[in-house]
């Protein structure tokens, strides 16, 4: 029995060696398959990078188109907020015109016009519009436009605003209309 046991053990060892050799041969074959030609690897990498590049370009193009569209909409509808705020003043003007035909008292018409004027100035202030102060101010070319020079006003009035012919306005610290003024010489 001992010989039988030895033979069985030898056969088992031989079988194990064959299995190990077969596994090694398979892993070598797999390694050969995994290791591609460097040219093929480079071409695969180029294809991946090209795909990423094309996707990035397409994404940027979509972003550019979307922002252009949003900007165009903003330009077209940018005044909507201001116009919506002015509509109640327009309604008041229409009512004043309708009711003005019914009255002969100019004082009532004047009071109505003053109320509408004050309402309009409040709307303008709520939108960031403010008037440029000209009373006893030094002439400033950033704020004022000289339309007349008044000589012989004395040295204390030289370079000062004498009279305001048309009010100037600012929108959030940006001059949107210069005040037209007469300046002392």
CSV table of C-alpha atoms in Angstrom, one decimal:
chain,number,residue,atom,x,y,z
A,1,UNK,CA,0.0,0.0,0.0
A,2,UNK,CA,2.8,2.2,0.5
A,3,UNK,CA,3.7,2.1,-3.2
A,4,UNK,CA,0.2,2.9,-4.1
A,5,UNK,CA,0.1,5.9,-1.8
A,6,UNK,CA,3.4,7.2,-3.1
A,7,UNK,CA,2.2,6.8,-6.7
A,8,UNK,CA,-1.0,8.6,-5.9
A,9,UNK,CA,0.9,11.4,-4.2
A,10,UNK,CA,3.3,11.6,-7.2
A,11,UNK,CA,0.3,11.8,-9.6
A,12,UNK,CA,-1.3,14.5,-7.5
A,13,UNK,CA,2.0,16.5,-7.4
A,14,UNK,CA,2.4,16.0,-11.1
A,15,UNK,CA,-1.2,17.2,-11.6
A,16,UNK,CA,-0.6,20.2,-9.4
A,17,UNK,CA,2.5,21.1,-11.4
A,18,UNK,CA,0.7,20.8,-14.6
A,19,UNK,CA,-2.1,23.1,-13.3
A,20,UNK,CA,0.4,25.7,-12.1
A,21,UNK,CA,2.2,25.6,-15.5
A,22,UNK,CA,-1.2,25.9,-17.3
A,23,UNK,CA,-2.1,28.9,-15.1
A,24,UNK,CA,1.3,30.6,-15.8
A,25,UNK,CA,0.8,30.0,-19.6
A,26,UNK,CA,-2.7,31.5,-19.4
A,27,UNK,CA,-1.4,34.6,-17.5
A,28,UNK,CA,1.4,35.1,-20.0
A,29,UNK,CA,-1.2,34.9,-22.8
A,30,UNK,CA,-3.4,37.4,-21.0
A,31,UNK,CA,-0.4,39.7,-20.4
A,32,UNK,CA,0.4,39.5,-24.1
A,33,UNK,CA,-3.2,40.4,-24.9
A,34,UNK,CA,-3.2,43.2,-22.3
A,35,UNK,CA,0.0,44.6,-23.6
A,36,UNK,CA,-1.0,46.2,-26.8
A,37,UNK,CA,1.1,47.7,-29.5
A,38,UNK,CA,2.2,51.2,-28.3
A,39,UNK,CA,0.7,52.6,-31.5
A,40,UNK,CA,-2.7,51.2,-30.7
A,41,UNK,CA,-2.5,52.5,-27.2
A,42,UNK,CA,-1.6,56.0,-28.5
A,43,UNK,CA,-4.5,55.9,-31.0
A,44,UNK,CA,-6.9,54.9,-28.2
A,45,UNK,CA,-5.7,57.7,-26.0
A,46,UNK,CA,-6.0,60.2,-28.9
A,47,UNK,CA,-9.6,59.0,-29.5
A,48,UNK,CA,-10.5,59.5,-25.8
A,49,UNK,CA,-8.9,63.0,-25.7
A,50,UNK,CA,-10.5,64.0,-29.0
A,51,UNK,CA,-13.9,63.0,-27.6
A,52,UNK,CA,-13.3,65.0,-24.4
A,53,UNK,CA,-12.2,68.0,-26.6
A,54,UNK,CA,-15.3,67.9,-28.8
A,55,UNK,CA,-17.6,67.6,-25.8
A,56,UNK,CA,-15.9,70.7,-24.2
A,57,UNK,CA,-16.2,72.7,-27.4
A,58,UNK,CA,-19.9,71.8,-27.7
A,59,UNK,CA,-20.5,72.7,-24.1
A,60,UNK,CA,-18.8,76.0,-24.5
A,61,UNK,CA,-20.7,76.8,-27.7
A,62,UNK,CA,-24.0,76.0,-25.9
A,63,UNK,CA,-23.0,78.3,-23.0
A,64,UNK,CA,-22.1,81.1,-25.5
A,65,UNK,CA,-25.5,80.8,-27.3
A,66,UNK,CA,-27.4,80.7,-24.0
A,67,UNK,CA,-25.7,83.8,-22.7
A,68,UNK,CA,-26.3,85.7,-26.0
A,69,UNK,CA,-30.0,84.8,-25.9
A,70,UNK,CA,-30.3,85.9,-22.2
A,71,UNK,CA,-28.5,89.1,-23.0
A,72,UNK,CA,-30.8,89.8,-26.0
A,73,UNK,CA,-33.8,89.2,-23.8
A,74,UNK,CA,-32.4,91.5,-21.1
A,75,UNK,CA,-31.9,94.3,-23.6
A,76,UNK,CA,-35.4,93.9,-25.0
A,77,UNK,CA,-37.2,93.6,-21.7
A,78,UNK,CA,-34.8,95.6,-19.5
A,79,UNK,CA,-37.1,98.6,-19.2
A,80,UNK,CA,-40.0,96.5,-18.1
A,81,UNK,CA,-39.5,97.2,-14.4
A,82,UNK,CA,-39.3,101.0,-14.9
A,83,UNK,CA,-42.3,101.0,-17.3
A,84,UNK,CA,-44.4,99.0,-14.9
A,85,UNK,CA,-43.6,101.5,-12.1
A,86,UNK,CA,-44.6,104.4,-14.4
A,87,UNK,CA,-47.9,102.9,-15.5
A,88,UNK,CA,-49.8,104.1,-12.4
A,89,UNK,CA,-48.6,107.7,-13.1
A,90,UNK,CA,-49.9,107.4,-16.6
A,91,UNK,CA,-53.3,106.2,-15.3
A,92,UNK,CA,-53.4,109.2,-13.0
A,93,UNK,CA,-52.7,111.6,-15.9
A,94,UNK,CA,-55.5,110.0,-17.9
A,95,UNK,CA,-57.9,110.5,-15.0
A,96,UNK,CA,-56.8,114.1,-14.6
A,97,UNK,CA,-57.4,114.8,-18.3
A,98,UNK,CA,-60.9,113.3,-18.1
A,99,UNK,CA,-61.8,115.2,-14.9
A,100,UNK,CA,-60.1,118.4,-16.2
A,101,UNK,CA,-62.8,118.8,-18.8
A,102,UNK,CA,-65.4,118.7,-16.1
A,103,UNK,CA,-64.0,121.6,-14.0
A,104,UNK,CA,-63.3,125.2,-14.7
A,105,UNK,CA,-61.2,125.8,-11.5
A,106,UNK,CA,-57.5,126.1,-12.5
A,107,UNK,CA,-56.4,125.6,-8.9
A,108,UNK,CA,-57.9,122.1,-8.8
A,109,UNK,CA,-56.1,121.3,-12.0
A,110,UNK,CA,-52.8,122.7,-10.6
A,111,UNK,CA,-53.2,120.6,-7.4
A,112,UNK,CA,-53.9,117.5,-9.5
A,113,UNK,CA,-50.8,118.1,-11.6
A,114,UNK,CA,-48.6,118.6,-8.5
A,115,UNK,CA,-49.8,115.4,-7.0
A,116,UNK,CA,-49.0,113.5,-10.2
A,117,UNK,CA,-45.6,115.2,-10.4
A,118,UNK,CA,-44.7,114.2,-6.8
A,119,UNK,CA,-45.9,110.6,-7.5
A,120,UNK,CA,-43.7,110.5,-10.6
A,121,UNK,CA,-40.6,111.8,-8.8
A,122,UNK,CA,-41.1,109.2,-6.1
A,123,UNK,CA,-41.3,106.5,-8.7
A,124,UNK,CA,-38.1,107.8,-10.3
A,125,UNK,CA,-36.4,107.9,-6.9
A,126,UNK,CA,-37.4,104.3,-6.3
A,127,UNK,CA,-35.8,103.3,-9.6
A,128,UNK,CA,-32.5,105.0,-8.5
A,129,UNK,CA,-32.9,108.3,-10.4
A,130,UNK,CA,-32.0,111.5,-8.5
A,131,UNK,CA,-31.7,115.1,-9.5
A,132,UNK,CA,-28.4,116.9,-9.8
A,133,UNK,CA,-28.3,119.8,-7.3
A,134,UNK,CA,-27.4,123.1,-8.9
A,135,UNK,CA,-28.4,125.8,-6.3
A,136,UNK,CA,-25.3,127.7,-5.3
A,137,UNK,CA,-23.1,124.9,-6.6
A,138,UNK,CA,-19.6,125.2,-8.1
A,139,UNK,CA,-19.6,124.6,-11.9
A,140,UNK,CA,-18.6,120.9,-12.4
A,141,UNK,CA,-18.2,119.7,-16.0
A,142,UNK,CA,-19.0,116.2,-14.9
A,143,UNK,CA,-22.5,117.3,-13.7
A,144,UNK,CA,-23.3,120.5,-15.5
A,145,UNK,CA,-23.4,121.8,-19.1
A,146,UNK,CA,-22.8,125.5,-19.5
A,147,UNK,CA,-25.3,127.0,-21.9
A,148,UNK,CA,-24.7,130.6,-20.9
A,149,UNK,CA,-21.9,132.7,-19.3
A,150,UNK,CA,-23.2,135.6,-17.2
A,151,UNK,CA,-20.6,138.5,-17.0
A,152,UNK,CA,-20.3,141.1,-14.2
A,153,UNK,CA,-21.6,138.9,-11.3
A,154,UNK,CA,-18.6,139.7,-9.1
A,155,UNK,CA,-15.8,137.5,-7.9
A,156,UNK,CA,-17.9,135.6,-5.4
A,157,UNK,CA,-20.1,134.3,-8.3
A,158,UNK,CA,-17.2,133.5,-10.6
A,159,UNK,CA,-17.3,129.8,-11.6
A,160,UNK,CA,-20.6,129.3,-9.7
A,161,UNK,CA,-24.0,128.2,-11.1
A,162,UNK,CA,-26.2,131.2,-11.4
A,163,UNK,CA,-29.3,129.6,-12.9
A,164,UNK,CA,-30.5,126.2,-13.9
A,165,UNK,CA,-32.3,126.1,-17.3
A,166,UNK,CA,-32.9,122.3,-17.3
A,167,UNK,CA,-32.5,119.8,-14.5
A,168,UNK,CA,-30.0,117.1,-14.7
A,169,UNK,CA,-30.4,113.5,-13.5
A,170,UNK,CA,-28.3,110.7,-12.2
A,171,UNK,CA,-29.1,107.0,-12.3
A,172,UNK,CA,-27.2,105.3,-9.4
A,173,UNK,CA,-24.3,107.8,-9.5
A,174,UNK,CA,-24.1,107.8,-13.3
A,175,UNK,CA,-25.1,111.0,-15.0
A,176,UNK,CA,-27.9,110.3,-17.5
A,177,UNK,CA,-28.5,114.0,-18.3
A,178,UNK,CA,-26.3,116.9,-17.5
A,179,UNK,CA,-27.9,119.9,-15.9
A,180,UNK,CA,-28.0,122.9,-18.3
A,181,UNK,CA,-26.9,125.9,-16.4
A,182,UNK,CA,-25.8,129.5,-16.6
A,183,UNK,CA,-22.4,130.2,-15.1
A,184,UNK,CA,-21.0,133.4,-13.6
A,185,UNK,CA,-17.9,134.9,-15.2
